[in-house]
mmCIF file of C-alpha atoms and ligand atoms in Angstrom:
data_model
loop_
_atom_site.group_PDB
_atom_site.id
_atom_site.type_symbol
_atom_site.label_atom_id
_atom_site.label_comp_id
_atom_site.label_asym_id
_atom_site.label_seq_id
_atom_site.Cartn_x
_atom_site.Cartn_y
_atom_site.Cartn_z
ATOM 1 C CA MET A 54 -2.592 -9.655 15.398
ATOM 2 C CA ARG A 55 -3.572 -11.563 12.261
ATOM 3 C CA ALA A 56 -0.753 -13.454 10.418
ATOM 4 C CA LEU A 57 -1.810 -11.856 7.174
ATOM 5 C CA ARG A 58 -3.299 -8.341 7.448
ATOM 6 C CA LEU A 59 -5.466 -6.405 4.772
ATOM 7 C CA GLY A 60 -5.114 -2.888 4.242
ATOM 8 C CA LEU A 61 -7.765 -1.040 2.160
ATOM 9 C CA ASN A 62 -6.313 1.751 -0.203
ATOM 10 C CA VAL A 63 -9.090 4.408 -0.313
ATOM 11 C CA ASP A 64 -7.534 6.518 -2.938
ATOM 12 C CA HIS A 65 -9.983 5.808 -5.593
ATOM 13 C CA VAL A 66 -12.982 6.795 -3.458
ATOM 14 C CA ALA A 67 -11.289 10.223 -3.413
ATOM 15 C CA THR A 68 -10.876 10.023 -7.178
ATOM 16 C CA LEU A 69 -14.346 9.559 -7.848
ATOM 17 C CA ARG A 70 -15.250 12.464 -5.138
ATOM 18 C CA ASN A 71 -12.895 14.933 -6.915
ATOM 19 C CA ALA A 72 -14.550 14.078 -10.180
ATOM 20 C CA ARG A 73 -17.485 16.122 -9.318
ATOM 21 C CA GLY A 74 -15.470 18.489 -6.852
ATOM 22 C CA GLY A 75 -17.831 18.003 -4.135
ATOM 23 C CA LEU A 76 -17.616 15.930 -0.904
ATOM 24 C CA HIS A 77 -19.230 12.628 -2.060
ATOM 25 C CA PRO A 78 -18.317 9.775 -1.786
ATOM 26 C CA ASP A 79 -16.026 10.536 1.062
ATOM 27 C CA PRO A 80 -12.897 8.333 1.389
ATOM 28 C CA VAL A 81 -13.016 8.741 5.306
ATOM 29 C CA ALA A 82 -16.636 7.455 5.488
ATOM 30 C CA ALA A 83 -15.381 4.337 3.281
ATOM 31 C CA ALA A 84 -12.541 3.802 5.670
ATOM 32 C CA GLU A 85 -14.940 3.784 8.593
ATOM 33 C CA LEU A 86 -17.134 1.478 7.040
ATOM 34 C CA ALA A 87 -14.047 -0.730 6.087
ATOM 35 C CA ILE A 88 -12.736 -0.626 9.703
ATOM 36 C CA ALA A 89 -16.454 -1.740 10.824
ATOM 37 C CA CYS A 90 -16.171 -4.651 8.545
ATOM 38 C CA GLY A 91 -12.890 -5.855 10.066
ATOM 39 C CA VAL A 92 -10.084 -4.362 7.650
ATOM 40 C CA ASP A 93 -6.749 -4.344 9.545
ATOM 41 C CA GLY A 94 -5.613 -0.978 8.199
ATOM 42 C CA ILE A 95 -6.171 1.684 5.844
ATOM 43 C CA THR A 96 -3.804 3.128 3.246
ATOM 44 C CA ALA A 97 -3.891 6.532 1.449
ATOM 45 C CA HIS A 98 -1.481 8.139 -0.904
ATOM 46 C CA LEU A 99 -1.066 11.729 -0.647
ATOM 47 C CA ARG A 100 0.308 12.591 -4.100
ATOM 48 C CA GLU A 101 2.228 15.865 -4.866
ATOM 49 C CA ASP A 102 -0.684 17.092 -7.203
ATOM 50 C CA ARG A 103 -3.329 15.881 -4.658
ATOM 51 C CA ARG A 104 -5.333 14.158 -7.552
ATOM 52 C CA HIS A 105 -7.109 12.084 -5.052
ATOM 53 C CA ILE A 106 -6.333 12.050 -1.450
ATOM 54 C CA ARG A 107 -5.866 15.648 0.035
ATOM 55 C CA ASP A 108 -4.223 16.824 3.442
ATOM 56 C CA ALA A 109 -7.535 17.174 5.160
ATOM 57 C CA ASP A 110 -8.475 13.465 4.340
ATOM 58 C CA LEU A 111 -5.347 12.228 5.852
ATOM 59 C CA ARG A 112 -5.684 14.124 8.955
ATOM 60 C CA ARG A 113 -9.322 12.674 9.174
ATOM 61 C CA LEU A 114 -7.991 9.237 8.417
ATOM 62 C CA ARG A 115 -5.368 9.555 11.155
ATOM 63 C CA ALA A 116 -7.948 9.977 13.816
ATOM 64 C CA LEU A 117 -9.906 6.723 13.029
ATOM 65 C CA PRO A 118 -9.353 3.738 14.972
ATOM 66 C CA ALA A 119 -7.198 1.389 12.649
ATOM 67 C CA PRO A 120 -3.455 1.957 11.741
ATOM 68 C CA LEU A 121 -2.757 4.354 8.925
ATOM 69 C CA ASN A 122 -0.272 3.649 6.212
ATOM 70 C CA MET A 123 0.635 6.801 4.372
ATOM 71 C CA GLU A 124 1.981 6.272 0.995
ATOM 72 C CA MET A 125 4.217 9.166 -0.101
ATOM 73 C CA ALA A 126 7.225 10.210 -2.107
ATOM 74 C CA ALA A 127 10.319 10.880 -0.382
ATOM 75 C CA THR A 128 10.195 14.466 -0.885
ATOM 76 C CA GLU A 129 10.743 17.189 1.754
ATOM 77 C CA GLU A 130 7.212 18.331 1.625
ATOM 78 C CA MET A 131 5.616 14.681 2.294
ATOM 79 C CA VAL A 132 8.215 13.719 5.020
ATOM 80 C CA ALA A 133 7.373 17.204 6.660
ATOM 81 C CA ILE A 134 3.751 16.251 6.357
ATOM 82 C CA ALA A 135 4.265 12.556 7.649
ATOM 83 C CA CYS A 136 6.275 13.789 10.729
ATOM 84 C CA ALA A 137 3.677 16.225 11.761
ATOM 85 C CA LEU A 138 0.710 13.648 11.206
ATOM 86 C CA ARG A 139 2.677 10.549 12.560
ATOM 87 C CA PRO A 140 0.498 7.969 10.694
ATOM 88 C CA HIS A 141 1.371 4.325 11.958
ATOM 89 C CA ALA A 142 3.482 3.588 8.891
ATOM 90 C CA ALA A 143 4.815 5.231 5.683
ATOM 91 C CA CYS A 144 5.424 3.594 2.650
ATOM 92 C CA LEU A 145 7.858 5.289 0.271
ATOM 93 C CA VAL A 146 6.892 4.838 -3.441
ATOM 94 C CA PRO A 147 8.355 6.500 -6.651
ATOM 95 C CA GLU A 148 6.289 9.148 -8.088
ATOM 96 C CA ARG A 149 5.692 10.575 -11.519
ATOM 97 C CA ARG A 150 3.377 13.138 -11.912
ATOM 98 C CA ALA A 151 2.235 11.699 -15.518
ATOM 99 C CA GLU A 152 1.687 8.349 -14.192
ATOM 100 C CA VAL A 153 -1.733 6.671 -13.911
ATOM 101 C CA THR A 154 -0.527 4.762 -10.853
ATOM 102 C CA THR A 155 2.646 3.750 -9.192
ATOM 103 C CA GLU A 156 4.160 1.815 -12.121
ATOM 104 C CA GLY A 157 7.315 0.475 -10.630
ATOM 105 C CA GLY A 158 9.072 0.121 -7.386
ATOM 106 C CA LEU A 159 11.559 2.482 -5.818
ATOM 107 C CA ASP A 160 15.000 2.428 -6.783
ATOM 108 C CA ALA A 161 16.176 1.978 -3.269
ATOM 109 C CA ALA A 162 19.648 0.664 -4.535
ATOM 110 C CA GLY A 163 20.218 3.599 -6.902
ATOM 111 C CA GLN A 164 18.661 6.437 -4.598
ATOM 112 C CA SER A 165 19.882 5.199 -1.403
ATOM 113 C CA GLU A 166 21.751 8.384 -0.428
ATOM 114 C CA ALA A 167 18.529 10.474 -1.045
ATOM 115 C CA LEU A 168 16.257 8.070 0.801
ATOM 116 C CA ARG A 169 18.511 7.665 3.761
ATOM 117 C CA PRO A 170 17.653 11.194 5.375
ATOM 118 C CA ALA A 171 13.813 10.730 4.735
ATOM 119 C CA ILE A 172 13.925 7.263 6.309
ATOM 120 C CA ALA A 173 15.817 8.593 9.472
ATOM 121 C CA ARG A 174 13.504 11.589 9.800
ATOM 122 C CA LEU A 175 10.277 9.325 9.530
ATOM 123 C CA SER A 176 11.759 6.681 12.020
ATOM 124 C CA ALA A 177 12.835 9.233 14.458
ATOM 125 C CA ALA A 178 9.146 10.416 14.325
ATOM 126 C CA GLY A 179 8.050 6.941 15.318
ATOM 127 C CA ILE A 180 6.760 6.250 11.838
ATOM 128 C CA ARG A 181 7.171 2.486 10.554
ATOM 129 C CA VAL A 182 9.163 2.903 7.209
ATOM 130 C CA SER A 183 8.306 0.702 4.341
ATOM 131 C CA LEU A 184 9.903 0.844 0.746
ATOM 132 C CA PHE A 185 7.781 -0.185 -2.172
ATOM 133 C CA VAL A 186 10.256 -2.249 -4.362
ATOM 134 C CA ASP A 187 10.318 -4.612 -7.096
ATOM 135 C CA PRO A 188 10.897 -8.218 -6.052
ATOM 136 C CA ASP A 189 14.669 -7.752 -6.759
ATOM 137 C CA PRO A 190 17.490 -9.002 -4.407
ATOM 138 C CA ALA A 191 19.455 -5.873 -4.784
ATOM 139 C CA GLN A 192 16.530 -3.537 -3.894
ATOM 140 C CA LEU A 193 15.939 -5.764 -0.694
ATOM 141 C CA ALA A 194 19.580 -5.548 0.182
ATOM 142 C CA ALA A 195 19.477 -1.736 -0.123
ATOM 143 C CA ALA A 196 16.106 -1.451 2.017
ATOM 144 C CA ALA A 197 18.072 -3.544 4.870
ATOM 145 C CA ALA A 198 21.292 -1.516 4.386
ATOM 146 C CA LEU A 199 18.882 1.684 4.737
ATOM 147 C CA GLY A 200 17.441 0.617 7.906
ATOM 148 C CA ALA A 201 13.813 0.262 6.661
ATOM 149 C CA PRO A 202 12.140 -2.412 8.850
ATOM 150 C CA VAL A 203 9.589 -3.188 6.032
ATOM 151 C CA VAL A 204 9.316 -3.734 2.334
ATOM 152 C CA GLU A 205 6.358 -3.920 0.187
ATOM 153 C CA LEU A 206 6.758 -6.041 -2.779
ATOM 154 C CA HIS A 207 5.290 -4.609 -6.122
ATOM 155 C CA THR A 208 2.875 -7.112 -7.420
ATOM 156 C CA GLY A 209 2.136 -5.219 -10.475
ATOM 157 C CA ALA A 210 3.985 -7.343 -12.916
ATOM 158 C CA TYR A 211 2.621 -10.613 -11.342
ATOM 159 C CA ALA A 212 -0.962 -9.073 -11.747
ATOM 160 C CA ASN A 213 -0.284 -8.273 -15.522
ATOM 161 C CA GLY A 214 0.614 -12.043 -16.045
ATOM 162 C CA ARG A 215 4.370 -11.878 -16.556
ATOM 163 C CA ALA A 216 5.802 -15.288 -16.479
ATOM 164 C CA GLY A 217 7.899 -16.310 -13.455
ATOM 165 C CA GLU A 218 6.770 -13.529 -11.247
ATOM 166 C CA ARG A 219 5.051 -15.542 -8.594
ATOM 167 C CA GLU A 220 8.282 -17.468 -8.251
ATOM 168 C CA ARG A 221 10.230 -13.968 -8.077
ATOM 169 C CA LEU A 222 8.083 -12.783 -5.542
ATOM 170 C CA ALA A 223 8.173 -15.924 -3.368
ATOM 171 C CA ALA A 224 12.068 -15.823 -3.483
ATOM 172 C CA ALA A 225 11.819 -11.971 -2.425
ATOM 173 C CA ALA A 226 9.569 -12.943 0.522
ATOM 174 C CA ARG A 227 12.189 -15.404 1.626
ATOM 175 C CA HIS A 228 15.155 -13.246 0.905
ATOM 176 C CA ALA A 229 13.274 -10.433 2.958
ATOM 177 C CA ALA A 230 12.828 -12.630 6.085
ATOM 178 C CA SER A 231 16.549 -13.583 5.942
ATOM 179 C CA LEU A 232 17.425 -9.904 6.058
ATOM 180 C CA GLY A 233 15.033 -9.300 9.003
ATOM 181 C CA LEU A 234 12.624 -7.407 6.768
ATOM 182 C CA GLU A 235 8.927 -7.467 7.347
ATOM 183 C CA CYS A 236 7.244 -8.121 4.000
ATOM 184 C CA HIS A 237 4.163 -6.608 2.523
ATOM 185 C CA ALA A 238 2.758 -7.046 -1.098
ATOM 186 C CA GLY A 239 0.373 -4.994 -3.307
ATOM 187 C CA HIS A 240 -0.604 -3.751 -6.708
ATOM 188 C CA GLY A 241 -3.132 -5.144 -9.101
ATOM 189 C CA LEU A 242 -4.511 -7.644 -6.675
ATOM 190 C CA ASN A 243 -8.110 -9.033 -7.088
ATOM 191 C CA PHE A 244 -10.175 -12.060 -6.180
ATOM 192 C CA ASP A 245 -8.545 -14.099 -9.172
ATOM 193 C CA ASN A 246 -4.957 -13.500 -8.390
ATOM 194 C CA VAL A 247 -4.510 -12.918 -4.551
ATOM 195 C CA GLY A 248 -4.418 -16.664 -3.592
ATOM 196 C CA PRO A 249 -0.771 -17.207 -4.727
ATOM 197 C CA ILE A 250 0.249 -14.158 -3.158
ATOM 198 C CA ALA A 251 -1.701 -14.574 0.164
ATOM 199 C CA ALA A 252 -0.221 -18.240 0.359
ATOM 200 C CA LEU A 253 3.491 -16.890 0.559
ATOM 201 C CA PRO A 254 4.156 -17.452 4.296
ATOM 202 C CA GLY A 255 6.785 -14.541 4.704
ATOM 203 C CA VAL A 256 4.219 -11.832 3.412
ATOM 204 C CA ARG A 257 2.378 -10.268 6.332
ATOM 205 C CA GLU A 258 0.100 -7.457 4.791
ATOM 206 C CA LEU A 259 -1.551 -7.096 1.422
ATOM 207 C CA ASN A 260 -2.566 -3.460 0.471
ATOM 208 C CA ILE A 261 -5.281 -3.584 -2.032
ATOM 209 C CA GLY A 262 -7.236 -0.672 -3.660
ATOM 210 C CA HIS A 263 -8.420 -0.141 -7.195
ATOM 211 C CA PHE A 264 -10.180 -3.755 -7.523
ATOM 212 C CA LEU A 265 -11.752 -3.549 -3.979
ATOM 213 C CA ILE A 266 -13.341 -0.157 -4.673
ATOM 214 C CA GLY A 267 -14.269 -0.927 -8.291
ATOM 215 C CA GLN A 268 -15.970 -4.212 -7.221
ATOM 216 C CA ALA A 269 -17.905 -2.576 -4.277
ATOM 217 C CA VAL A 270 -19.927 -0.733 -7.023
ATOM 218 C CA PHE A 271 -21.509 -4.282 -7.765
ATOM 219 C CA ASP A 272 -21.355 -5.986 -4.386
ATOM 220 C CA GLY A 273 -21.042 -3.250 -1.587
ATOM 221 C CA LEU A 274 -17.677 -2.790 0.077
ATOM 222 C CA GLY A 275 -18.720 -4.950 3.221
ATOM 223 C CA PRO A 276 -19.294 -8.141 1.070
ATOM 224 C CA VAL A 277 -16.214 -7.650 -1.044
ATOM 225 C CA LEU A 278 -13.857 -7.078 1.939
ATOM 226 C CA ALA A 279 -15.354 -10.204 3.444
ATOM 227 C CA ARG A 280 -14.622 -12.120 0.295
ATOM 228 C CA MET A 281 -11.253 -10.912 -0.159
ATOM 229 C CA ARG A 282 -10.597 -11.832 3.580
ATOM 230 C CA ALA A 283 -12.153 -15.369 3.104
ATOM 231 C CA LEU A 284 -9.794 -15.751 0.040
ATOM 232 C CA MET A 285 -6.672 -14.897 1.712
ATOM 233 C CA ASP A 286 -7.544 -17.160 4.719
ATOM 234 C CA ALA A 287 -8.075 -19.850 2.384
ATOM 235 C CA ALA A 288 -4.959 -19.448 0.654
ATOM 236 C CA ARG A 289 -2.864 -19.144 3.753
ATOM 237 C CA GLU A 290 -4.564 -22.297 5.204
ATOM 238 C CA GLY A 291 -4.230 -24.172 2.050
ATOM 239 C CA GLY A 292 -0.688 -22.900 1.244
ATOM 240 C CA HIS A 293 -0.775 -22.818 -2.518
HETATM 241 N N1 PXP B 405 0.565 -0.750 -2.482
HETATM 242 C C1 PXP B 405 1.241 0.387 -3.108
HETATM 243 C C2 PXP B 405 2.565 0.913 -2.379
HETATM 244 C C3 PXP B 405 0.567 1.398 -3.988
HETATM 245 O O1 PXP B 405 1.092 2.447 -4.549
HETATM 246 C C4 PXP B 405 -0.607 0.806 -4.448
HETATM 247 C C5 PXP B 405 -1.335 1.602 -5.535
HETATM 248 O O2 PXP B 405 -1.589 3.036 -5.016
HETATM 249 C C6 PXP B 405 -1.339 -0.432 -3.947
HETATM 250 C C7 PXP B 405 -0.503 -1.042 -2.972
HETATM 251 C C8 PXP B 405 -2.622 -0.686 -4.241
HETATM 252 O O3 PXP B 405 -2.621 -1.100 -5.733
HETATM 253 P P1 PXP B 405 -4.181 -1.427 -6.346
HETATM 254 O O4 PXP B 405 -4.849 -0.176 -6.368
HETATM 255 O O5 PXP B 405 -3.794 -1.781 -7.760
HETATM 256 O O6 PXP B 405 -4.827 -2.492 -5.641
#
């Protein structure tokens, strides 16, 4: 297994498909192409309002020969769907109907009593649970206390250029390791900003969607994934 995995989020292929109400472009076909190009996993977010990925997409993604990471809110409905589908991993995210994208991390510290049963049920179904959290020590401690094996650090503030955010992410990756948590990262990553995050030794997986799908319009999905992979590998070897 690679030291730093790349997961492609195919939500925005579904966004484009749904804009016309037909079948094209198919997010599952995009996932198949990405797997053929060597991506390490596929991520898809089943939202409460089904604005992009739909239930049938998830079932087809689950049948592909790459690990499926299902992003989901910790609701009764989603937990039941995940337990029936049994994806490789489930990443619990906060979800607000009106948001354009997942705007902030999960409040694992403030909502631990609500999250605990969802994490227990998903884990009992053999699903690897990760919590999408801000790079905040209290959130990491809460994730560890809840028994989640993985945290995904929200890189949105870093991608938006907030000062000191890379250092916060670096400290959070170290802290996660000290708590025995596997560390992933994602949100807003692109060719220009991926290097310093890929270089963090504790980070094991990046999940990237919007930029890769958007850039594929210009370069094609295969070349875009190859370039992202090369940038990740170079950063890892160079140790920014
Ligand atoms: N990781 C998580 C948990 C997310 O919610 C998202 C956005 O759906 C991503 C990664 C990917 O973010 P982006 O589409 O900005 O690359």
